[in-house]
Coordinates of C-alpha atoms and ligand atoms in Angstrom, one line a residue:
M17 CA 0.0 -0.1 0.3
R18 CA 1.1 4.0 -0.2
F19 CA -0.2 6.9 0.9
V20 CA -1.8 9.3 -2.3
P21 CA -3.1 12.9 -1.4
A22 CA -6.3 13.6 -1.2
N23 CA -6.2 15.6 -4.7
C24 CA -4.5 12.8 -7.1
L25 CA -6.2 10.1 -6.2
R26 CA -8.1 8.4 -9.4
T27 CA -11.1 7.0 -9.8
G28 CA -10.8 3.0 -10.2
Q29 CA -7.8 3.1 -7.3
V30 CA -8.1 0.8 -4.0
L31 CA -8.5 1.6 -0.8
A32 CA -6.2 -0.1 1.5
S33 CA -7.5 0.9 4.8
D34 CA -11.4 1.3 6.3
L35 CA -11.4 5.6 6.2
V36 CA -12.7 6.7 9.5
L37 CA -14.9 9.7 10.6
N38 CA -14.6 10.5 14.1
K39 CA -16.6 8.5 16.3
N40 CA -15.0 5.5 14.5
R41 CA -18.2 5.8 11.8
I42 CA -16.8 4.4 8.4
L43 CA -16.8 6.8 5.8
I44 CA -15.3 4.1 3.4
G45 CA -14.4 0.4 3.9
K46 CA -11.1 -0.8 2.9
N47 CA -11.5 -2.8 -0.5
V48 CA -14.0 -0.3 -2.1
R49 CA -12.7 0.8 -5.9
L50 CA -12.8 4.4 -5.5
N51 CA -15.4 6.8 -7.7
E52 CA -16.0 10.2 -8.4
A53 CA -18.5 10.6 -5.9
L54 CA -16.1 8.7 -3.8
I55 CA -13.2 10.7 -4.2
G56 CA -15.5 13.9 -3.7
S57 CA -16.8 12.8 -0.6
I58 CA -12.6 12.3 0.7
N59 CA -12.2 15.7 -0.5
A60 CA -15.5 17.4 0.8
F61 CA -14.1 15.7 4.7
G62 CA -11.2 17.2 4.2
F63 CA -8.6 14.3 4.4
Q64 CA -5.5 15.2 3.6
G65 CA -4.7 11.7 2.1
V66 CA -5.5 8.2 1.9
Y67 CA -3.6 4.7 1.9
I68 CA -4.7 2.8 -1.7
D69 CA -3.4 -0.8 -3.2
D70 CA -2.1 -0.7 -6.5
E71 CA 0.2 -3.1 -8.3
I72 CA 3.2 -0.4 -8.1
S73 CA 2.9 -0.8 -3.8
E74 CA 2.1 -4.6 -3.3
D75 CA 4.6 -5.6 -1.5
L76 CA 4.9 -2.4 0.4
R77 CA 4.3 -2.4 3.8
I78 CA 4.6 1.1 6.1
A79 CA 6.1 0.1 9.3
N80 CA 4.1 2.6 11.5
V81 CA 5.5 3.6 15.0
I82 CA 2.7 2.6 16.7
S83 CA -0.6 0.9 15.9
D84 CA -3.6 1.9 14.0
E85 CA -5.5 0.4 17.7
L86 CA -3.5 2.3 19.7
K87 CA -4.1 5.7 17.6
T88 CA -7.6 5.6 17.9
K89 CA -7.8 4.7 21.7
A90 CA -5.1 7.8 21.9
K91 CA -7.1 10.4 19.9
R92 CA -10.5 9.5 21.3
E93 CA -8.5 9.7 24.8
V94 CA -7.1 13.8 23.5
R95 CA -10.6 14.2 22.2
T96 CA -12.2 13.6 25.4
M97 CA -9.3 15.4 27.3
F98 CA -10.1 18.4 25.3
A99 CA -13.8 18.3 25.9
S100 CA -13.5 18.2 29.5
V101 CA -12.0 21.0 29.5
E102 CA -15.2 23.1 28.4
T103 CA -17.3 21.5 30.4
P104 CA -17.9 23.2 34.6
S105 CA -16.3 20.1 35.4
G106 CA -13.2 20.4 33.9
K107 CA -12.6 23.5 36.3
R108 CA -11.7 20.8 38.4
G109 CA -8.6 19.4 35.7
V110 CA -8.0 17.4 32.6
R111 CA -10.4 14.5 33.8
N112 CA -9.2 11.7 32.0
I113 CA -6.2 11.6 33.4
D114 CA -5.8 8.0 34.7
T115 CA -6.8 6.6 31.1
L116 CA -4.7 9.0 29.4
K117 CA -1.6 7.7 31.5
D118 CA -2.7 4.4 29.8
V119 CA -2.0 6.2 26.6
V120 CA 1.3 7.6 27.1
T121 CA 2.6 4.1 28.9
N122 CA 1.6 2.7 25.4
I123 CA 2.9 5.2 23.1
V124 CA 6.1 4.9 24.8
E125 CA 6.8 1.2 25.0
E126 CA 5.8 1.0 20.9
V127 CA 8.2 3.9 20.3
I128 CA 10.9 2.1 22.4
Y129 CA 9.7 -1.3 20.6
N130 CA 9.8 0.0 17.3
R131 CA 13.1 2.3 17.8
Q132 CA 14.4 1.1 14.7
A133 CA 11.3 2.2 12.5
I134 CA 11.5 5.5 10.2
V135 CA 8.8 7.8 11.0
N136 CA 6.2 8.2 8.4
V137 CA 4.2 11.1 10.0
V138 CA 2.2 11.6 6.9
D139 CA -1.4 10.3 7.8
I140 CA -5.0 10.1 7.1
R141 CA -7.0 12.7 9.2
S142 CA -9.6 15.4 8.0
Y143 CA -9.6 18.8 9.4
D144 CA -12.4 18.4 11.9
D145 CA -9.6 15.8 14.2
Y146 CA -6.5 17.9 13.6
T147 CA -5.8 19.1 17.0
Y148 CA -6.4 15.3 18.4
S149 CA -3.6 13.9 16.0
H150 CA -2.0 17.0 15.9
S151 CA -1.5 16.0 19.8
L152 CA -1.1 12.4 19.1
N153 CA 1.6 12.5 16.0
V154 CA 3.7 15.6 18.0
A155 CA 3.8 12.9 21.2
V156 CA 4.8 10.4 18.9
I157 CA 7.6 12.3 17.3
A158 CA 8.8 13.8 20.5
S159 CA 9.0 10.2 22.3
V160 CA 10.8 9.4 19.2
L161 CA 13.1 12.2 19.6
G162 CA 13.7 11.5 23.4
G163 CA 14.4 7.7 22.2
V164 CA 17.5 9.1 20.2
L165 CA 18.4 11.5 22.9
N166 CA 18.6 8.3 25.0
L167 CA 16.3 9.4 27.7
S168 CA 14.7 6.7 30.4
R169 CA 11.3 5.1 30.7
K170 CA 10.3 8.3 33.2
D171 CA 11.7 11.2 31.7
L172 CA 9.6 9.7 28.1
N173 CA 6.5 9.6 30.3
E174 CA 6.8 12.6 31.1
L175 CA 7.8 14.3 27.7
V176 CA 4.6 12.1 25.8
T177 CA 1.7 13.8 28.7
G178 CA 3.2 17.4 27.8
A179 CA 3.0 17.0 24.2
L180 CA -0.6 15.5 24.1
V181 CA -1.6 18.6 26.3
H182 CA 1.0 20.8 24.8
D183 CA -2.0 23.0 22.9
I184 CA -4.8 22.2 26.0
G185 CA -4.6 25.9 26.5
K186 CA -6.1 26.6 22.7
V187 CA -9.6 25.9 24.2
F188 CA -9.2 29.6 25.8
I189 CA -8.7 31.2 22.5
D190 CA -11.6 32.2 20.4
K191 CA -12.5 29.3 17.9
N192 CA -13.3 31.9 15.3
I193 CA -9.3 33.2 15.4
I194 CA -8.1 29.7 15.8
N195 CA -9.7 28.6 12.5
K196 CA -9.1 32.2 10.6
V197 CA -8.6 31.4 7.3
S198 CA -7.0 34.6 6.8
R199 CA -3.7 36.5 8.4
L200 CA -4.1 37.3 12.1
T201 CA -4.0 40.9 13.1
H202 CA -1.2 42.0 15.3
D203 CA -4.1 41.9 18.4
E204 CA -4.9 38.0 17.4
L205 CA -1.2 37.0 17.1
E206 CA -1.1 38.1 20.4
D207 CA -4.4 36.4 21.8
V208 CA -3.6 32.8 20.2
R209 CA 0.5 32.9 21.7
R210 CA -1.7 33.6 24.5
H211 CA -2.2 29.3 24.7
S212 CA 1.0 28.3 26.4
R213 CA 0.4 29.9 29.5
L214 CA -3.3 29.4 29.5
G215 CA -2.7 26.2 29.3
Y216 CA 0.1 25.5 31.7
D217 CA -2.7 27.6 34.3
Y218 CA -5.0 25.3 33.8
I219 CA -2.9 22.0 34.8
L220 CA -0.8 23.6 37.3
T221 CA -3.3 22.2 40.3
N222 CA -3.2 18.5 38.6
S223 CA -1.1 16.8 41.1
K224 CA -0.9 14.1 38.8
I225 CA 1.0 15.5 35.9
S226 CA 4.5 16.2 36.7
E227 CA 6.1 19.4 37.2
A228 CA 8.3 18.9 33.7
S229 CA 5.2 18.2 32.2
K230 CA 3.8 21.3 32.9
I231 CA 6.4 23.5 32.0
A232 CA 7.2 21.6 28.7
V233 CA 3.5 23.0 28.1
L234 CA 4.3 26.5 29.2
T235 CA 7.9 26.4 26.7
H236 CA 7.0 24.7 23.4
H237 CA 6.8 27.9 21.9
E238 CA 9.9 29.6 23.0
R239 CA 12.2 29.7 20.7
F240 CA 16.7 28.3 21.2
D241 CA 17.9 32.1 20.1
G242 CA 15.7 33.3 22.0
Y243 CA 12.9 34.6 20.0
G244 CA 10.0 32.3 21.1
Y245 CA 7.1 33.2 23.5
P246 CA 6.3 33.5 26.5
A247 CA 9.3 34.4 28.3
G248 CA 11.6 35.0 25.3
L249 CA 14.1 31.9 27.1
K250 CA 17.3 31.2 25.5
G251 CA 19.2 27.9 24.6
E252 CA 19.5 26.1 27.6
E253 CA 17.6 28.4 29.6
I254 CA 14.6 26.0 28.0
P255 CA 13.6 22.8 29.3
L256 CA 14.8 20.2 27.0
F257 CA 11.1 18.9 27.1
G258 CA 9.9 22.5 25.5
R259 CA 12.3 21.9 22.7
I260 CA 11.8 18.6 22.3
I261 CA 8.0 19.3 21.3
C262 CA 8.7 22.8 20.0
V263 CA 10.4 20.8 16.9
A264 CA 7.7 17.9 17.2
D265 CA 5.4 21.2 17.0
V266 CA 6.2 22.9 13.6
Y267 CA 6.8 19.7 11.8
D268 CA 4.1 17.9 12.2
A269 CA 2.5 21.4 11.9
L270 CA 4.0 22.0 8.8
V271 CA 3.1 18.4 6.6
S272 CA -0.6 19.0 7.9
D273 CA -3.4 20.6 5.8
R274 CA -4.7 24.0 7.5
P275 CA -7.7 25.8 6.3
Y276 CA -5.2 29.1 5.4
R277 CA -2.5 26.6 3.2
R278 CA -2.1 23.1 1.9
A279 CA 0.5 20.3 4.3
M280 CA 4.2 20.6 2.5
L281 CA 5.5 17.8 1.4
P282 CA 7.9 15.9 4.3
S283 CA 11.2 16.6 2.4
D284 CA 10.2 20.3 2.1
A285 CA 9.5 20.8 5.6
M286 CA 12.5 19.0 6.6
E287 CA 14.2 21.3 5.0
Y288 CA 12.5 23.9 6.9
I289 CA 14.2 22.2 10.5
M290 CA 17.1 21.9 9.3
S291 CA 16.7 25.6 8.5
G292 CA 16.0 26.4 12.1
Y293 CA 19.6 24.6 13.5
G294 CA 20.7 26.1 15.8
T295 CA 18.1 29.6 15.1
M296 CA 14.4 28.2 15.6
F297 CA 15.6 24.8 17.0
D298 CA 18.2 23.5 19.5
P299 CA 21.0 21.9 16.9
D300 CA 21.4 18.5 18.8
I301 CA 17.2 17.9 18.6
V302 CA 17.6 18.8 14.8
D303 CA 20.3 16.3 14.3
A304 CA 18.0 13.7 16.4
F305 CA 15.1 14.4 14.2
T306 CA 17.3 13.8 10.5
K307 CA 18.0 10.7 12.0
R308 CA 14.9 9.4 12.6
I309 CA 12.1 11.7 10.2
A310 CA 12.1 10.2 6.4
P311 CA 12.2 13.2 3.9
Y312 CA 10.7 10.3 1.9
P313 CA 8.8 8.2 3.3
V314 CA 8.4 4.4 1.7
G315 CA 5.5 4.6 -1.1
T316 CA 6.6 8.2 -1.9
C317 CA 7.2 7.7 -5.8
V318 CA 10.0 10.0 -7.0
R319 CA 11.4 11.3 -10.3
L320 CA 15.1 10.9 -10.2
S321 CA 17.9 13.6 -12.1
S322 CA 18.3 10.0 -14.4
G323 CA 15.1 10.7 -15.6
V324 CA 14.0 7.3 -13.8
I325 CA 10.9 7.2 -11.5
G326 CA 10.8 5.0 -9.0
I327 CA 8.8 4.1 -5.7
V328 CA 10.7 4.5 -2.1
V329 CA 10.7 1.5 -0.4
G330 CA 13.8 1.4 2.0
N331 CA 15.1 3.9 3.9
Y332 CA 18.5 3.8 5.4
E333 CA 19.1 6.1 9.2
H334 CA 22.7 6.8 8.1
S335 CA 21.5 8.7 4.8
R336 CA 18.1 10.1 5.1
L337 CA 17.8 11.9 1.8
R338 CA 19.1 8.6 0.0
P339 CA 16.9 5.7 -0.3
I340 CA 16.4 2.8 -1.9
I341 CA 14.1 2.7 -5.1
R342 CA 11.9 0.3 -6.9
V343 CA 12.0 1.6 -10.9
I344 CA 8.5 2.1 -12.1
D345 CA 8.3 1.7 -16.3
E346 CA 5.3 3.4 -17.4
G347 CA 3.4 3.0 -14.6
R348 CA 4.4 -0.8 -13.8
L349 CA 6.9 -1.5 -11.4
T350 CA 9.8 -3.5 -12.3
S351 CA 12.5 -6.0 -10.6
T352 CA 15.0 -3.2 -11.1
Y353 CA 16.2 -1.5 -7.5
I354 CA 18.2 1.9 -7.2
D355 CA 20.0 1.9 -3.7
L356 CA 21.4 5.9 -3.9
A357 CA 23.5 4.7 -0.3
E358 CA 25.4 1.7 -1.2
D359 CA 25.7 1.4 -4.7
Y360 CA 28.6 4.0 -5.9
S361 CA 27.5 4.3 -9.3
T362 CA 24.5 6.5 -8.6
L363 CA 26.6 9.0 -6.7
N364 CA 25.8 11.9 -9.4
T365 CA 22.0 10.4 -8.9
T366 CA 19.9 13.2 -7.0
I367 CA 15.9 13.0 -6.1
V368 CA 14.5 16.1 -8.0
E369 CA 11.0 15.7 -7.6
I370 CA 7.7 13.6 -5.9
V371 CA 5.6 12.8 -8.7
N372 CA 2.1 12.0 -8.6
I373 CA 1.3 8.2 -10.4
Ligands
LIG13 FE1 1.5 25.8 20.8

């Protein structure tokens, strides 16, 4: 199977997995052949793309860092948590923190178990559940980065807890501003920027959330060069969890469709992160990031400088920009592989663009 962006879907393509709406309602089932109307619904519901099964991706296995079951459970708990803040009883703090702790433990266990997996963050989600998917993706990326940085299991648990609730303060900001399509005014921007402190204030008295997780919420928009908010902390004045969540947060936002712009390609988003090396982001965390996040995830179709088109079938940790490609000729998969990292005859060959087949 492979991921195809919603705007590149064609009639006749076959869904590789159920397309699920909020509350676990299935919009389109696995193995259904897409027609114009179904592609229309996929776009109308705001899905960024879907996994399809076709000839060129028949042998591809997408190795997820966390299982689909855990993903569904985690999104449900994050949704419950955000909803609990908006009810009067929410004043007591995050209501489902005990079930959330189970989710945190499961995420850390699965990320440790799959520690060799290269992360492909592009995922199936619609606009409606952006907040929940984003919270979960940030938690997964943060724990992967924490793993590269050799954090202890206790630290990883606290980091993931902070990541899951990092944007909880947005519940207190006017939704019209949060979802605004056009450019924010100066005052609106100032208002949005209150969310990290509001989130911190909200969880401050919750004794089941550690101090480190709370501080992570407060500091996830600080920048390494001191130009972030709310306090303008600089370098290692920013606690480590805030520095990690900052990178995870920016990357996941860039590869997501937003009401005001389309998603960036993973390779372009990675370049953006690399461009913030030592300015916006902690260089050690950018290094950890480039080790484990794939700019060309398995299933991506690419054109090489030699003119060859192929599908990415493997990635190397030591050479993220140079994956293994299986050649596609006239729309058909061939038995020819090009190993951009290990085969010296390809030294002068580069990936020039991502193509949609
Ligand atoms: Fe935020």
